[in-house]
Tab-separated table of C-alpha atoms and ligand atoms in Angstrom:
chain	number	residue	atom	x	y	z
A	1	MET	CA	0.000	0.000	0.000
A	2	ALA	CA	2.956	2.244	-0.442
A	3	SER	CA	4.805	3.578	-3.438
A	4	ILE	CA	8.576	3.927	-3.292
A	5	SER	CA	10.499	6.775	-4.837
A	6	LEU	CA	14.259	7.187	-5.192
A	7	ARG	CA	15.627	10.505	-6.431
A	8	GLY	CA	19.312	11.004	-7.188
A	9	VAL	CA	20.214	8.216	-4.793
A	10	GLN	CA	23.923	7.499	-4.246
A	11	LYS	CA	25.664	5.124	-1.893
A	12	SER	CA	29.249	4.762	-0.866
A	13	TYR	CA	30.616	2.631	1.952
A	14	GLY	CA	33.528	3.563	4.182
A	15	ASP	CA	36.136	3.959	1.416
A	16	GLY	CA	34.068	6.699	-0.248
A	17	VAL	CA	33.897	4.955	-3.648
A	18	PRO	CA	30.285	5.077	-4.870
A	19	VAL	CA	28.714	1.653	-5.368
A	20	ILE	CA	25.321	3.139	-6.335
A	21	ARG	CA	25.234	6.159	-8.634
A	22	ASN	CA	22.393	8.405	-9.802
A	23	VAL	CA	19.415	6.195	-9.134
A	24	ASP	CA	16.043	7.700	-10.075
A	25	LEU	CA	13.278	5.172	-9.701
A	26	GLU	CA	9.536	5.051	-8.989
A	27	ILE	CA	7.920	1.823	-7.780
A	28	GLY	CA	4.110	1.900	-7.857
A	29	GLU	CA	1.679	0.961	-5.061
A	30	ASN	CA	1.072	-2.589	-6.126
A	31	GLU	CA	3.963	-3.072	-8.439
A	32	PHE	CA	6.298	-6.088	-8.469
A	33	CYS	CA	9.732	-4.611	-9.150
A	34	VAL	CA	12.787	-6.804	-9.707
A	35	PHE	CA	16.375	-5.622	-9.282
A	36	LEU	CA	18.524	-7.609	-11.682
A	37	GLY	CA	22.187	-7.378	-12.544
A	38	PRO	CA	25.621	-8.958	-12.269
A	39	SER	CA	27.159	-9.857	-8.921
A	40	GLY	CA	28.393	-6.805	-7.039
A	41	CYS	CA	26.263	-4.292	-8.978
A	42	GLY	CA	24.550	-3.127	-5.794
A	43	LYS	CA	21.185	-4.926	-5.828
A	44	SER	CA	21.323	-5.830	-2.137
A	45	THR	CA	22.693	-2.415	-1.235
A	46	LEU	CA	19.766	-0.703	-2.949
A	47	LEU	CA	17.283	-3.037	-1.262
A	48	ARG	CA	18.875	-2.572	2.151
A	49	MET	CA	18.647	1.197	1.743
A	50	ILE	CA	14.898	0.877	1.125
A	51	ALA	CA	14.657	-1.425	4.157
A	52	GLY	CA	16.527	1.055	6.326
A	53	LEU	CA	19.427	-1.322	6.986
A	54	GLU	CA	21.893	0.956	5.165
A	55	ASP	CA	21.882	4.704	5.137
A	56	VAL	CA	21.490	6.711	1.957
A	57	THR	CA	24.697	8.642	1.201
A	58	ASP	CA	22.969	11.178	-1.035
A	59	GLY	CA	19.536	11.767	-2.601
A	60	ASP	CA	15.956	11.262	-1.416
A	61	LEU	CA	14.214	8.013	-0.559
A	62	SER	CA	10.453	8.175	0.030
A	63	ILE	CA	7.970	5.448	0.933
A	64	GLY	CA	4.257	6.218	0.627
A	65	GLY	CA	5.064	9.859	-0.065
A	66	ARG	CA	7.083	10.261	3.154
A	67	LEU	CA	10.792	11.038	3.069
A	68	VAL	CA	12.373	8.165	5.021
A	69	ASN	CA	16.129	8.799	4.721
A	70	ASP	CA	16.290	9.219	8.501
A	71	VAL	CA	13.392	6.961	9.521
A	72	PRO	CA	14.464	3.763	11.333
A	73	ALA	CA	13.765	0.420	9.631
A	74	ALA	CA	11.046	-0.576	12.083
A	75	GLN	CA	8.991	2.511	11.279
A	76	ARG	CA	9.060	2.227	7.490
A	77	GLY	CA	6.229	-0.310	7.087
A	78	VAL	CA	8.454	-2.724	5.205
A	79	ALA	CA	9.136	-6.434	5.725
A	80	MET	CA	12.208	-8.144	4.386
A	81	VAL	CA	12.766	-11.805	3.473
A	82	PHE	CA	16.389	-12.908	3.208
A	83	GLN	CA	18.107	-15.660	1.271
A	84	SER	CA	19.180	-17.309	4.520
A	85	TYR	CA	15.621	-17.459	6.026
A	86	ALA	CA	16.941	-16.177	9.397
A	87	LEU	CA	14.430	-18.245	11.409
A	88	PHE	CA	14.807	-18.754	15.160
A	89	PRO	CA	15.914	-22.395	15.537
A	90	HIS	CA	14.467	-22.874	19.052
A	91	MET	CA	10.991	-21.658	18.087
A	92	THR	CA	8.253	-23.538	16.263
A	93	VAL	CA	6.929	-22.403	12.912
A	94	TYR	CA	3.981	-20.821	14.725
A	95	GLU	CA	6.231	-18.962	17.164
A	96	ASN	CA	8.537	-17.805	14.391
A	97	MET	CA	5.638	-16.297	12.502
A	98	ALA	CA	4.065	-14.792	15.654
A	99	PHE	CA	7.296	-13.319	16.992
A	100	GLY	CA	7.180	-9.883	15.366
A	101	LEU	CA	3.520	-9.395	16.225
A	102	LYS	CA	4.068	-10.351	19.875
A	103	LEU	CA	6.974	-7.945	20.043
A	104	ALA	CA	4.636	-5.231	18.778
A	105	LYS	CA	2.207	-6.181	21.623
A	106	THR	CA	-0.509	-7.323	19.242
A	107	PRO	CA	-3.467	-8.916	21.117
A	108	ARG	CA	-3.155	-12.677	21.362
A	109	ASP	CA	-6.282	-13.580	19.389
A	110	GLU	CA	-5.276	-11.233	16.590
A	111	VAL	CA	-1.806	-12.835	16.480
A	112	ASP	CA	-3.448	-16.248	16.279
A	113	ARG	CA	-5.811	-15.210	13.499
A	114	LYS	CA	-3.029	-13.664	11.387
A	115	VAL	CA	-0.606	-16.557	11.838
A	116	ARG	CA	-3.269	-19.138	10.912
A	117	GLU	CA	-4.331	-17.112	7.894
A	118	ALA	CA	-0.725	-16.838	6.658
A	119	ALA	CA	-0.199	-20.560	7.316
A	120	ARG	CA	-3.308	-21.342	5.268
A	121	ILE	CA	-2.146	-19.193	2.338
A	122	LEU	CA	1.347	-20.706	2.434
A	123	GLN	CA	0.140	-24.277	3.083
A	124	LEU	CA	2.025	-24.473	6.343
A	125	GLU	CA	-0.963	-25.456	8.534
A	126	ALA	CA	0.287	-28.978	9.128
A	127	LEU	CA	3.756	-27.761	10.096
A	128	LEU	CA	2.949	-25.113	12.718
A	129	GLU	CA	4.350	-27.101	15.653
A	130	ARG	CA	7.601	-28.115	13.950
A	131	ARG	CA	10.942	-26.445	14.475
A	132	PRO	CA	12.912	-25.112	11.456
A	133	LYS	CA	15.415	-27.983	11.492
A	134	ALA	CA	12.577	-30.391	10.737
A	135	LEU	CA	11.609	-28.482	7.593
A	136	SER	CA	12.856	-28.568	4.008
A	137	GLY	CA	14.541	-25.512	2.508
A	138	GLY	CA	11.389	-24.582	0.625
A	139	GLN	CA	9.233	-24.920	3.748
A	140	ARG	CA	11.671	-22.757	5.725
A	141	GLN	CA	11.507	-20.083	3.063
A	142	ARG	CA	7.702	-20.216	3.223
A	143	VAL	CA	7.889	-19.644	6.972
A	144	ALA	CA	10.157	-16.657	6.398
A	145	ILE	CA	7.633	-15.297	3.900
A	146	GLY	CA	4.809	-15.996	6.380
A	147	ARG	CA	6.630	-14.016	9.026
A	148	ALA	CA	6.657	-11.058	6.615
A	149	ILE	CA	3.002	-11.494	5.591
A	150	VAL	CA	1.581	-11.443	9.149
A	151	ARG	CA	2.978	-7.958	9.626
A	152	GLU	CA	0.847	-6.759	6.692
A	153	PRO	CA	3.546	-4.435	5.422
A	154	GLY	CA	3.010	-1.885	2.657
A	155	VAL	CA	6.247	-3.066	1.060
A	156	PHE	CA	7.748	-6.548	0.790
A	157	LEU	CA	11.482	-6.734	0.183
A	158	PHE	CA	13.041	-9.996	-0.986
A	159	ASP	CA	16.773	-10.572	-1.370
A	160	GLU	CA	17.340	-13.679	-3.521
A	161	PRO	CA	14.805	-15.663	-1.486
A	162	LEU	CA	15.037	-18.774	-3.677
A	163	SER	CA	18.758	-19.065	-4.226
A	164	ASN	CA	19.250	-21.758	-1.562
A	165	LEU	CA	16.638	-24.016	-3.108
A	166	ASP	CA	17.102	-26.722	-5.715
A	167	ALA	CA	15.759	-26.187	-9.232
A	168	THR	CA	12.372	-27.878	-8.699
A	169	LEU	CA	11.626	-26.056	-5.448
A	170	ARG	CA	12.786	-22.805	-6.931
A	171	GLY	CA	10.243	-23.210	-9.685
A	172	GLN	CA	7.418	-24.110	-7.282
A	173	THR	CA	8.203	-21.338	-4.823
A	174	ARG	CA	8.498	-18.833	-7.646
A	175	VAL	CA	4.952	-19.669	-8.731
A	176	GLU	CA	3.804	-19.363	-5.111
A	177	ILE	CA	5.333	-15.904	-4.819
A	178	ALA	CA	3.587	-14.833	-8.028
A	179	ARG	CA	0.285	-16.157	-6.647
A	180	LEU	CA	0.847	-14.428	-3.308
A	181	HIS	CA	1.502	-11.132	-4.997
A	182	LYS	CA	-1.845	-11.416	-6.758
A	183	GLN	CA	-3.518	-11.922	-3.349
A	184	PHE	CA	-1.633	-9.033	-1.792
A	185	ALA	CA	-2.019	-6.850	-4.818
A	186	LYS	CA	-2.015	-3.769	-2.616
A	187	ALA	CA	1.544	-4.216	-1.426
A	188	SER	CA	4.551	-3.267	-3.512
A	189	VAL	CA	7.271	-5.845	-3.849
A	190	VAL	CA	10.942	-5.254	-4.481
A	191	TYR	CA	12.686	-8.486	-5.341
A	192	VAL	CA	16.405	-8.979	-5.882
A	193	THR	CA	17.626	-11.814	-8.039
A	194	HIS	CA	20.280	-12.646	-10.565
A	195	ASP	CA	18.016	-15.306	-12.058
A	196	GLN	CA	16.596	-14.121	-15.349
A	197	ILE	CA	13.683	-16.524	-15.311
A	198	GLU	CA	12.540	-15.191	-11.939
A	199	ALA	CA	12.941	-11.645	-13.190
A	200	MET	CA	11.100	-12.237	-16.460
A	201	THR	CA	8.204	-14.173	-14.925
A	202	LEU	CA	7.622	-12.247	-11.679
A	203	ALA	CA	8.312	-8.637	-12.568
A	204	ASP	CA	5.932	-5.917	-13.654
A	205	LYS	CA	9.078	-3.842	-13.915
A	206	ILE	CA	12.734	-4.838	-14.112
A	207	VAL	CA	15.505	-2.514	-13.008
A	208	LEU	CA	18.710	-3.770	-14.621
A	209	LEU	CA	21.854	-2.449	-12.954
A	210	HIS	CA	25.349	-1.882	-14.260
A	211	ALA	CA	28.410	-3.002	-12.333
A	212	GLY	CA	31.952	-1.690	-12.000
A	213	LYS	CA	33.305	0.743	-14.567
A	214	ASP	CA	29.960	0.951	-16.381
A	215	THR	CA	28.386	2.658	-13.346
A	216	GLU	CA	31.029	5.405	-13.588
A	217	ARG	CA	30.219	5.917	-17.217
A	218	TYR	CA	26.447	5.488	-17.319
A	219	GLY	CA	25.219	5.523	-13.685
A	220	SER	CA	23.901	2.455	-11.872
A	221	ILE	CA	20.732	1.969	-13.910
A	222	ALA	CA	21.163	0.325	-17.303
A	223	GLN	CA	17.445	0.167	-18.115
A	224	ILE	CA	14.052	0.181	-16.419
A	225	GLY	CA	11.151	-1.465	-18.174
A	226	ALA	CA	8.665	-4.304	-18.469
A	227	PRO	CA	10.372	-7.677	-19.023
A	228	LEU	CA	9.467	-7.911	-22.708
A	229	ASP	CA	10.559	-4.313	-23.260
A	230	LEU	CA	14.040	-5.198	-22.107
A	231	TYR	CA	14.000	-8.296	-24.278
A	232	HIS	CA	12.701	-6.641	-27.458
A	233	ARG	CA	14.036	-3.112	-27.035
A	234	PRO	CA	17.276	-3.282	-25.076
A	235	ALA	CA	18.659	0.224	-24.585
A	236	SER	CA	22.265	-0.875	-24.853
A	237	ARG	CA	24.550	-3.702	-25.760
A	238	PHE	CA	24.918	-4.516	-22.067
A	239	VAL	CA	21.145	-4.975	-21.630
A	240	ALA	CA	20.899	-6.946	-24.886
A	241	GLY	CA	23.626	-9.308	-23.703
A	242	PHE	CA	22.274	-9.664	-20.169
A	243	ILE	CA	18.631	-10.442	-20.983
A	244	GLY	CA	18.176	-13.706	-22.851
A	245	SER	CA	19.886	-17.076	-22.647
A	246	PRO	CA	21.989	-18.114	-24.459
A	247	ARG	CA	22.908	-14.478	-24.872
A	248	MET	CA	22.565	-12.402	-28.025
A	249	ASN	CA	25.221	-12.951	-30.719
A	250	PHE	CA	27.291	-9.848	-31.447
A	251	LEU	CA	29.301	-9.229	-34.630
A	252	ALA	CA	31.448	-6.254	-35.627
A	253	ALA	CA	30.135	-4.441	-38.705
A	254	ARG	CA	30.072	-1.192	-40.704
A	255	VAL	CA	27.046	0.701	-41.974
A	256	THR	CA	26.781	0.418	-45.772
A	257	ALA	CA	23.283	1.762	-46.561
A	258	ILE	CA	20.403	3.478	-44.756
A	259	ASP	CA	16.803	3.518	-45.994
A	260	ALA	CA	13.266	3.796	-44.686
A	261	ARG	CA	12.960	0.063	-43.964
A	262	GLY	CA	16.188	-0.276	-42.029
A	263	VAL	CA	19.937	-0.314	-42.211
A	264	THR	CA	22.284	-2.527	-44.208
A	265	VAL	CA	25.606	-3.355	-42.585
A	266	THR	CA	28.603	-5.322	-43.797
A	267	LEU	CA	30.027	-7.722	-41.252
A	268	ASP	CA	33.787	-7.761	-40.727
A	269	GLY	CA	34.318	-10.854	-42.847
A	270	GLY	CA	32.332	-9.614	-45.819
A	271	GLU	CA	28.637	-10.559	-45.674
A	272	THR	CA	25.842	-8.032	-45.851
A	273	VAL	CA	22.983	-8.152	-43.323
A	274	ARG	CA	19.890	-6.038	-42.517
A	275	ALA	CA	18.523	-4.638	-39.256
A	276	GLY	CA	15.050	-3.079	-38.895
A	277	VAL	CA	16.241	0.019	-37.068
A	278	GLU	CA	16.006	3.779	-37.542
A	279	GLY	CA	19.158	4.791	-39.368
A	280	GLY	CA	18.643	8.558	-39.119
A	281	ALA	CA	21.469	9.173	-36.688
A	282	LEU	CA	23.958	6.780	-38.321
A	283	GLN	CA	26.599	7.545	-40.961
A	284	VAL	CA	27.558	5.284	-43.850
A	285	GLY	CA	30.945	3.809	-42.937
A	286	GLU	CA	30.298	4.034	-39.181
A	287	ALA	CA	31.470	1.095	-37.064
A	288	VAL	CA	28.589	-0.661	-35.281
A	289	THR	CA	27.819	-3.954	-33.591
A	290	PHE	CA	25.214	-6.197	-35.206
A	291	GLY	CA	23.178	-8.271	-32.719
A	292	VAL	CA	20.879	-11.244	-33.216
A	293	ARG	CA	19.525	-13.650	-30.605
A	294	PRO	CA	20.080	-17.426	-30.973
A	295	GLU	CA	16.293	-17.939	-31.151
A	296	HIS	CA	16.106	-15.580	-34.143
A	297	LEU	CA	18.696	-17.444	-36.223
A	298	GLU	CA	16.713	-19.988	-38.153
A	299	LEU	CA	18.222	-22.921	-40.028
A	300	VAL	CA	17.061	-22.828	-43.631
A	301	GLU	CA	17.474	-24.973	-46.705
A	302	GLY	CA	18.516	-23.495	-50.039
A	303	THR	CA	17.665	-19.871	-50.612
A	304	GLN	CA	14.414	-19.317	-48.683
A	305	ALA	CA	14.777	-15.661	-47.782
A	306	GLY	CA	12.740	-12.483	-48.219
A	307	PRO	CA	14.134	-9.045	-49.121
A	308	GLU	CA	14.457	-7.996	-45.477
A	309	ASP	CA	16.099	-11.265	-44.404
A	310	SER	CA	19.785	-11.935	-43.965
A	311	VAL	CA	21.323	-15.324	-44.611
A	312	LEU	CA	24.613	-16.431	-43.099
A	313	ALA	CA	26.464	-19.572	-44.144
A	314	ARG	CA	28.486	-21.151	-41.330
A	315	SER	CA	30.053	-24.446	-40.216
A	316	VAL	CA	28.763	-26.299	-37.190
A	317	ALA	CA	31.362	-26.347	-34.397
A	318	LEU	CA	29.339	-28.091	-31.686
A	319	VAL	CA	25.803	-29.360	-31.159
A	320	GLU	CA	24.107	-29.323	-27.744
A	321	GLN	CA	20.913	-31.371	-27.707
A	322	LEU	CA	18.631	-30.456	-24.830
A	323	GLY	CA	15.671	-32.533	-25.993
A	324	GLU	CA	13.153	-29.748	-26.474
A	325	HIS	CA	15.621	-27.703	-28.530
A	326	THR	CA	19.167	-27.815	-29.801
A	327	TYR	CA	21.875	-25.175	-29.450
A	328	VAL	CA	24.034	-25.112	-32.545
A	329	HIS	CA	27.445	-23.475	-32.076
A	330	LEU	CA	28.831	-22.090	-35.326
A	331	ASP	CA	32.322	-21.003	-36.302
A	332	ASP	CA	32.435	-17.384	-37.400
A	333	PRO	CA	35.155	-15.683	-39.451
A	334	GLN	CA	35.393	-13.033	-36.698
A	335	GLY	CA	36.809	-15.668	-34.385
A	336	VAL	CA	33.714	-15.742	-32.200
A	337	VAL	CA	31.180	-18.520	-31.838
A	338	LEU	CA	27.630	-17.830	-32.977
A	339	ILE	CA	24.817	-19.754	-31.335
A	340	ALA	CA	21.553	-20.661	-33.051
A	341	LYS	CA	18.609	-22.229	-31.243
A	342	ALA	CA	17.134	-24.968	-33.419
A	343	PRO	CA	14.229	-27.357	-32.796
A	344	GLY	CA	15.035	-30.501	-30.795
A	345	THR	CA	14.384	-32.506	-33.944
A	346	ALA	CA	17.295	-30.882	-35.817
A	347	ARG	CA	19.931	-33.469	-36.769
A	348	LEU	CA	23.297	-31.828	-37.332
A	349	HIS	CA	26.883	-32.869	-37.065
A	350	GLN	CA	30.166	-31.136	-36.502
A	351	GLY	CA	31.741	-29.629	-39.608
A	352	GLU	CA	28.433	-29.515	-41.540
A	353	ARG	CA	27.736	-26.312	-43.527
A	354	VAL	CA	24.404	-24.710	-42.658
A	355	ARG	CA	22.495	-21.586	-43.679
A	356	LEU	CA	20.905	-19.345	-41.076
A	357	ARG	CA	18.210	-16.786	-41.712
A	358	ALA	CA	17.574	-13.717	-39.572
A	359	GLN	CA	14.637	-11.377	-40.166
A	360	ALA	CA	15.618	-7.707	-40.115
A	361	ALA	CA	12.962	-6.947	-37.467
A	362	ALA	CA	14.707	-9.311	-35.048
A	363	CYS	CA	18.153	-7.814	-35.607
A	364	HIS	CA	19.701	-5.076	-33.483
A	365	LEU	CA	22.426	-2.511	-33.988
A	366	PHE	CA	24.572	-0.853	-31.340
A	367	THR	CA	26.760	2.188	-31.837
A	368	GLU	CA	30.370	2.310	-30.653
A	369	ASP	CA	29.368	3.988	-27.359
A	370	GLY	CA	27.294	0.888	-26.548
A	371	PHE	CA	23.808	2.343	-27.051
A	372	ALA	CA	21.164	0.622	-29.142
A	373	VAL	CA	19.921	2.137	-32.385
A	374	ARG	CA	16.125	2.531	-32.019
A	375	PRO	CA	14.096	-0.231	-33.646
A	376	LEU	CA	11.663	0.932	-36.338
A	377	GLU	CA	8.106	1.169	-35.039
A	378	SER	CA	6.967	-0.670	-38.140
A	379	ALA	CA	9.383	-3.531	-37.590
A	380	VAL	CA	7.129	-6.502	-36.912
A	381	HIS	CA	8.998	-8.509	-34.377
A	382	PRO	CA	8.652	-12.221	-35.055
A	383	ALA	CA	8.721	-13.170	-31.386
A	384	ALA	CA	6.226	-10.449	-30.462
A	385	HIS	CA	3.760	-11.647	-33.092
A	386	PRO	CA	3.667	-15.427	-32.970
A	387	ALA	CA	1.865	-16.919	-35.971
B	401	LIG	N1	29.388	-3.280	4.087
B	401	LIG	C1	30.082	-3.021	2.984
B	401	LIG	N2	31.229	-2.329	3.009
B	401	LIG	C2	31.952	-2.024	1.899
B	401	LIG	N3	31.561	-2.407	0.664
B	401	LIG	C3	30.430	-3.112	0.550
B	401	LIG	C4	29.621	-3.469	1.692
B	401	LIG	N4	28.547	-4.159	1.253
B	401	LIG	C5	28.679	-4.229	-0.091
B	401	LIG	N5	29.796	-3.611	-0.514
B	401	LIG	C6	30.255	-3.481	-1.916
B	401	LIG	O1	29.232	-2.799	-2.645
B	401	LIG	C7	29.068	-3.372	-3.936
B	401	LIG	C8	27.630	-3.819	-4.105
B	401	LIG	O2	27.377	-4.927	-3.250
B	401	LIG	P1	25.980	-5.645	-3.158
B	401	LIG	O3	26.049	-6.663	-2.094
B	401	LIG	O4	24.912	-4.623	-3.044
B	401	LIG	O5	25.907	-6.323	-4.601
B	401	LIG	P2	24.839	-7.349	-5.178
B	401	LIG	O6	24.396	-6.790	-6.484
B	401	LIG	O7	23.786	-7.648	-4.183
B	401	LIG	O8	25.730	-8.641	-5.469
B	401	LIG	P3	25.377	-10.212	-5.354
B	401	LIG	O9	24.601	-10.536	-6.616
B	401	LIG	O10	26.716	-10.853	-5.384
B	401	LIG	O11	24.600	-10.433	-4.115
B	401	LIG	C9	30.079	-4.488	-4.036
B	401	LIG	O12	31.194	-4.005	-4.733
B	401	LIG	C10	30.411	-4.814	-2.605
B	401	LIG	O13	31.732	-5.281	-2.494
B	402	LIG	MG1	23.206	-9.360	-3.131
């Protein structure tokens, strides 16, 4: 029930070197916002500043319209769930969940009602008398979430809550968190992860952060947007490479022609390819990076290609068969390896020559400073418009 606003927020620890630079960010009242980015980029630091566990070096932090820079954690109306659960080992599940409410001198029957309600939602009713050591990792994390829910906070803060769980439990608990957010649609959620699948599936809004030298150059925020925005319209080469797995293929190129339907570039190595981007700000001869995702490189026979398609001929270096689909690694004259995502039924062998088609609308260009060239509005993105 509270929006969060960060204006010009900076953070440096003792040594005075900023780890968070120039963060301007609005998180809506019932929004699910995910902080995503490489290790050390400052996701936890940003979250802990919102929680009140770290002070804000510079800038304004408001929750529910109130400036909270100097408000202690306990008075911010936020509840935080950590990766490490942080449950009390000597208390039962019930006592763990009731602890914060008892501390706040909540009447006993109200405590009981809230704990049982949270236990029902989280399917912990049968476990209320157990101690944490008799629970699985996933159950412990549910208790930690329950402890946050009973406090009915305006803001839920999660710091990699699923990273101690195995793949199956991660998946299940992720779905549970999505379901919970729907039930608590009035609370805002800020969720830190470095797992792209969690970010893509849970977030209304992703905040992708830069790390290291990039923060000096561009500030901490690489891009803010809905998950599919970041996927289809990455603002920079960094975002394009971070979102999507396997990551986007990048090839060095030079602009050779600019027209209303896109831009033609010549790859270092000689071939000509097309990207459905606005060429207005580019110069013929300018060095750029051409980008295409593995899922947009399609294996084709013969010469099936339209006027806005590019076709690359390459040799297969390695085939990874995952059952559902196949990753085909291809030797490239630029000395890099291109990856194409083919159907699981594709039968290929090392050394085989193949042809790959990319539609211009699925191809990206990046200028030398790392920024993306705007996609054409008219570019019909194949992945955005499934047949
Ligand atoms: N208490 C501290 N004192 C000094 N530097 C710190 C402190 N806590 C974090 N840092 C530094 O601040 C930067 C951001 O750390 P932070 O923990 O926020 O990153 P993160 O994005 O959460 O990383 P991870 O994905 O590994 O959890 C790092 O360079 C880290 O070394
Ligand atoms: Mg962290």
